[in-house]
Each structure stands twice: as structure tokens, then as C-alpha cells.
Amino acid sequence: MPRPQYRIESSGTLKSSLLLPINFNHIYHDSSLAVVVAVAAKSRTAPEREEIRVV
């Protein structure tokens, strides 16, 4: 049975002075980890209105 795969995506360009560049091609096999990374990115991202999704 294949493992579930999750990744983070956004319609905008995400920038943060406190975070490393986000690799949108990285595949997460744990939905909880993908959500934590997305929330961390959203909490310190400029522009603030950009949407970040876990798909």
C-alpha cells in the first residue's frame, strides 16, 4: 500500500527573514509535520495575506 504524500503549496512567493526558503517540492509522509511546517511558514511570512495549503 503506498504511503500518503503531502506537500505545501502557495499561490504567492513566500519570504521570511526568520525561516529558511520553503521547498515546495518536498514530499512529507506525515500530515501533521506538513501542517506544522505550513503554520510556521504562515506565522512568519511576508506578505501576510498569502495563502499556504497542505495538499
CSV table of N, CA and C in Angstrom, one decimal:
chain,number,residue,atom,x,y,z
A,1,MET,N,0.8,-1.2,0.0
A,1,MET,CA,0.0,0.0,0.0
A,1,MET,C,0.9,1.2,0.0
A,2,PRO,N,0.7,2.2,-0.9
A,2,PRO,CA,1.5,3.4,-1.0
A,2,PRO,C,1.3,4.3,0.2
A,3,ARG,N,2.4,4.9,0.7
A,3,ARG,CA,2.3,5.8,1.8
A,3,ARG,C,1.7,7.1,1.3
A,4,PRO,N,0.9,7.8,2.2
A,4,PRO,CA,0.3,9.1,1.8
A,4,PRO,C,1.4,10.1,1.6
A,5,GLN,N,1.1,11.0,0.7
A,5,GLN,CA,2.1,12.1,0.4
A,5,GLN,C,1.5,13.4,0.5
A,6,TYR,N,2.1,14.4,1.2
A,6,TYR,CA,1.6,15.7,1.4
A,6,TYR,C,2.7,16.7,1.0
A,7,ARG,N,2.3,17.8,0.5
A,7,ARG,CA,3.3,18.9,0.2
A,7,ARG,C,2.6,20.2,0.5
A,8,ILE,N,3.4,21.3,0.6
A,8,ILE,CA,2.9,22.6,0.9
A,8,ILE,C,2.9,23.4,-0.4
A,9,GLU,N,1.9,24.1,-0.6
A,9,GLU,CA,1.8,25.0,-1.8
A,9,GLU,C,1.3,26.3,-1.5
A,10,SER,N,1.6,27.3,-2.3
A,10,SER,CA,1.1,28.7,-2.1
A,10,SER,C,1.0,29.3,-3.5
A,11,SER,N,0.0,30.2,-3.6
A,11,SER,CA,-0.1,30.9,-4.9
A,11,SER,C,0.8,32.1,-5.0
A,12,GLY,N,1.5,32.5,-3.9
A,12,GLY,CA,2.4,33.6,-3.9
A,12,GLY,C,3.8,33.2,-3.6
A,13,THR,N,4.7,34.2,-3.6
A,13,THR,CA,6.1,34.0,-3.3
A,13,THR,C,6.2,34.3,-1.8
A,14,LEU,N,6.7,33.3,-1.0
A,14,LEU,CA,6.8,33.5,0.4
A,14,LEU,C,8.2,33.9,0.8
A,15,LYS,N,8.3,34.8,1.7
A,15,LYS,CA,9.6,35.3,2.2
A,15,LYS,C,9.5,35.5,3.7
A,16,SER,N,10.6,35.2,4.3
A,16,SER,CA,10.6,35.4,5.8
A,16,SER,C,12.1,35.6,6.2
A,17,SER,N,12.3,36.5,7.0
A,17,SER,CA,13.7,36.7,7.5
A,17,SER,C,14.1,35.7,8.5
A,18,LEU,N,13.1,35.0,9.1
A,18,LEU,CA,13.4,34.0,10.2
A,18,LEU,C,13.4,32.6,9.7
A,19,LEU,N,12.9,32.3,8.5
A,19,LEU,CA,12.8,30.9,8.0
A,19,LEU,C,13.7,30.7,6.8
A,20,LEU,N,14.2,29.5,6.7
A,20,LEU,CA,14.9,29.1,5.5
A,20,LEU,C,13.9,29.1,4.3
A,21,PRO,N,14.4,29.1,3.1
A,21,PRO,CA,13.5,29.1,2.0
A,21,PRO,C,12.6,27.8,2.0
A,22,ILE,N,11.4,27.9,1.7
A,22,ILE,CA,10.5,26.8,1.8
A,22,ILE,C,10.6,26.0,0.5
A,23,ASN,N,10.8,24.7,0.6
A,23,ASN,CA,10.9,23.8,-0.6
A,23,ASN,C,9.5,23.3,-0.9
A,24,PHE,N,8.9,23.8,-1.9
A,24,PHE,CA,7.5,23.4,-2.2
A,24,PHE,C,7.5,22.0,-2.9
A,25,ASN,N,8.7,21.5,-3.3
A,25,ASN,CA,8.7,20.2,-3.9
A,25,ASN,C,9.0,19.1,-2.9
A,26,HIS,N,9.2,19.5,-1.7
A,26,HIS,CA,9.5,18.4,-0.6
A,26,HIS,C,8.2,17.7,-0.4
A,27,ILE,N,8.3,16.4,-0.3
A,27,ILE,CA,7.1,15.5,0.0
A,27,ILE,C,7.2,15.1,1.5
A,28,TYR,N,6.1,15.3,2.2
A,28,TYR,CA,6.0,14.9,3.6
A,28,TYR,C,5.2,13.6,3.6
A,29,HIS,N,5.6,12.6,4.4
A,29,HIS,CA,4.8,11.4,4.6
A,29,HIS,C,3.9,11.5,5.8
A,30,ASP,N,4.0,12.5,6.5
A,30,ASP,CA,3.2,12.7,7.8
A,30,ASP,C,2.4,14.0,7.7
A,31,SER,N,1.1,13.9,7.7
A,31,SER,CA,0.3,15.1,7.5
A,31,SER,C,0.5,16.1,8.6
A,32,SER,N,0.8,15.6,9.8
A,32,SER,CA,1.0,16.5,11.0
A,32,SER,C,2.2,17.4,10.8
A,33,LEU,N,3.3,16.8,10.3
A,33,LEU,CA,4.5,17.5,10.0
A,33,LEU,C,4.3,18.6,8.9
A,34,ALA,N,3.6,18.2,7.9
A,34,ALA,CA,3.3,19.2,6.8
A,34,ALA,C,2.5,20.3,7.3
A,35,VAL,N,1.5,20.1,8.2
A,35,VAL,CA,0.7,21.2,8.8
A,35,VAL,C,1.6,22.1,9.7
A,36,VAL,N,2.5,21.5,10.5
A,36,VAL,CA,3.3,22.3,11.3
A,36,VAL,C,4.2,23.2,10.5
A,37,VAL,N,4.8,22.7,9.5
A,37,VAL,CA,5.7,23.5,8.6
A,37,VAL,C,4.9,24.6,8.0
A,38,ALA,N,3.7,24.3,7.5
A,38,ALA,CA,2.8,25.3,6.9
A,38,ALA,C,2.4,26.4,7.9
A,39,VAL,N,2.1,26.0,9.1
A,39,VAL,CA,1.7,27.0,10.1
A,39,VAL,C,2.9,27.9,10.5
A,40,ALA,N,4.1,27.3,10.6
A,40,ALA,CA,5.3,28.0,10.9
A,40,ALA,C,5.6,29.0,9.8
A,41,ALA,N,5.4,28.6,8.5
A,41,ALA,CA,5.7,29.5,7.4
A,41,ALA,C,4.7,30.6,7.4
A,42,LYS,N,3.4,30.3,7.7
A,42,LYS,CA,2.4,31.3,7.7
A,42,LYS,C,2.6,32.4,8.8
A,43,SER,N,3.1,31.9,9.9
A,43,SER,CA,3.2,32.8,11.1
A,43,SER,C,4.3,33.9,10.9
A,44,ARG,N,5.3,33.6,10.0
A,44,ARG,CA,6.4,34.5,9.8
A,44,ARG,C,6.6,34.8,8.3
A,45,THR,N,5.6,35.0,7.6
A,45,THR,CA,5.7,35.2,6.1
A,45,THR,C,5.3,36.6,5.8
A,46,ALA,N,6.0,37.2,4.9
A,46,ALA,CA,5.6,38.5,4.3
A,46,ALA,C,5.5,38.3,2.8
A,47,PRO,N,4.5,38.6,2.1
A,47,PRO,CA,3.3,39.3,2.6
A,47,PRO,C,2.4,38.4,3.4
A,48,GLU,N,1.7,39.0,4.4
A,48,GLU,CA,1.0,38.2,5.4
A,48,GLU,C,-0.3,37.6,4.8
A,49,ARG,N,-0.9,38.1,3.7
A,49,ARG,CA,-2.1,37.7,3.2
A,49,ARG,C,-2.0,36.5,2.2
A,50,GLU,N,-0.8,36.0,2.0
A,50,GLU,CA,-0.7,34.9,1.1
A,50,GLU,C,-1.2,33.6,1.7
A,51,GLU,N,-1.9,32.8,0.9
A,51,GLU,CA,-2.5,31.5,1.3
A,51,GLU,C,-1.4,30.4,1.2
A,52,ILE,N,-1.4,29.6,2.2
A,52,ILE,CA,-0.5,28.4,2.2
A,52,ILE,C,-1.4,27.2,2.5
A,53,ARG,N,-1.2,26.2,1.7
A,53,ARG,CA,-2.0,25.0,1.8
A,53,ARG,C,-1.2,23.7,1.9
A,54,VAL,N,-1.7,22.7,2.5
A,54,VAL,CA,-1.1,21.4,2.6
A,54,VAL,C,-2.0,20.6,1.6
A,55,VAL,N,-1.4,20.0,0.6
A,55,VAL,CA,-2.2,19.2,-0.3
A,55,VAL,C,-1.6,17.8,-0.4
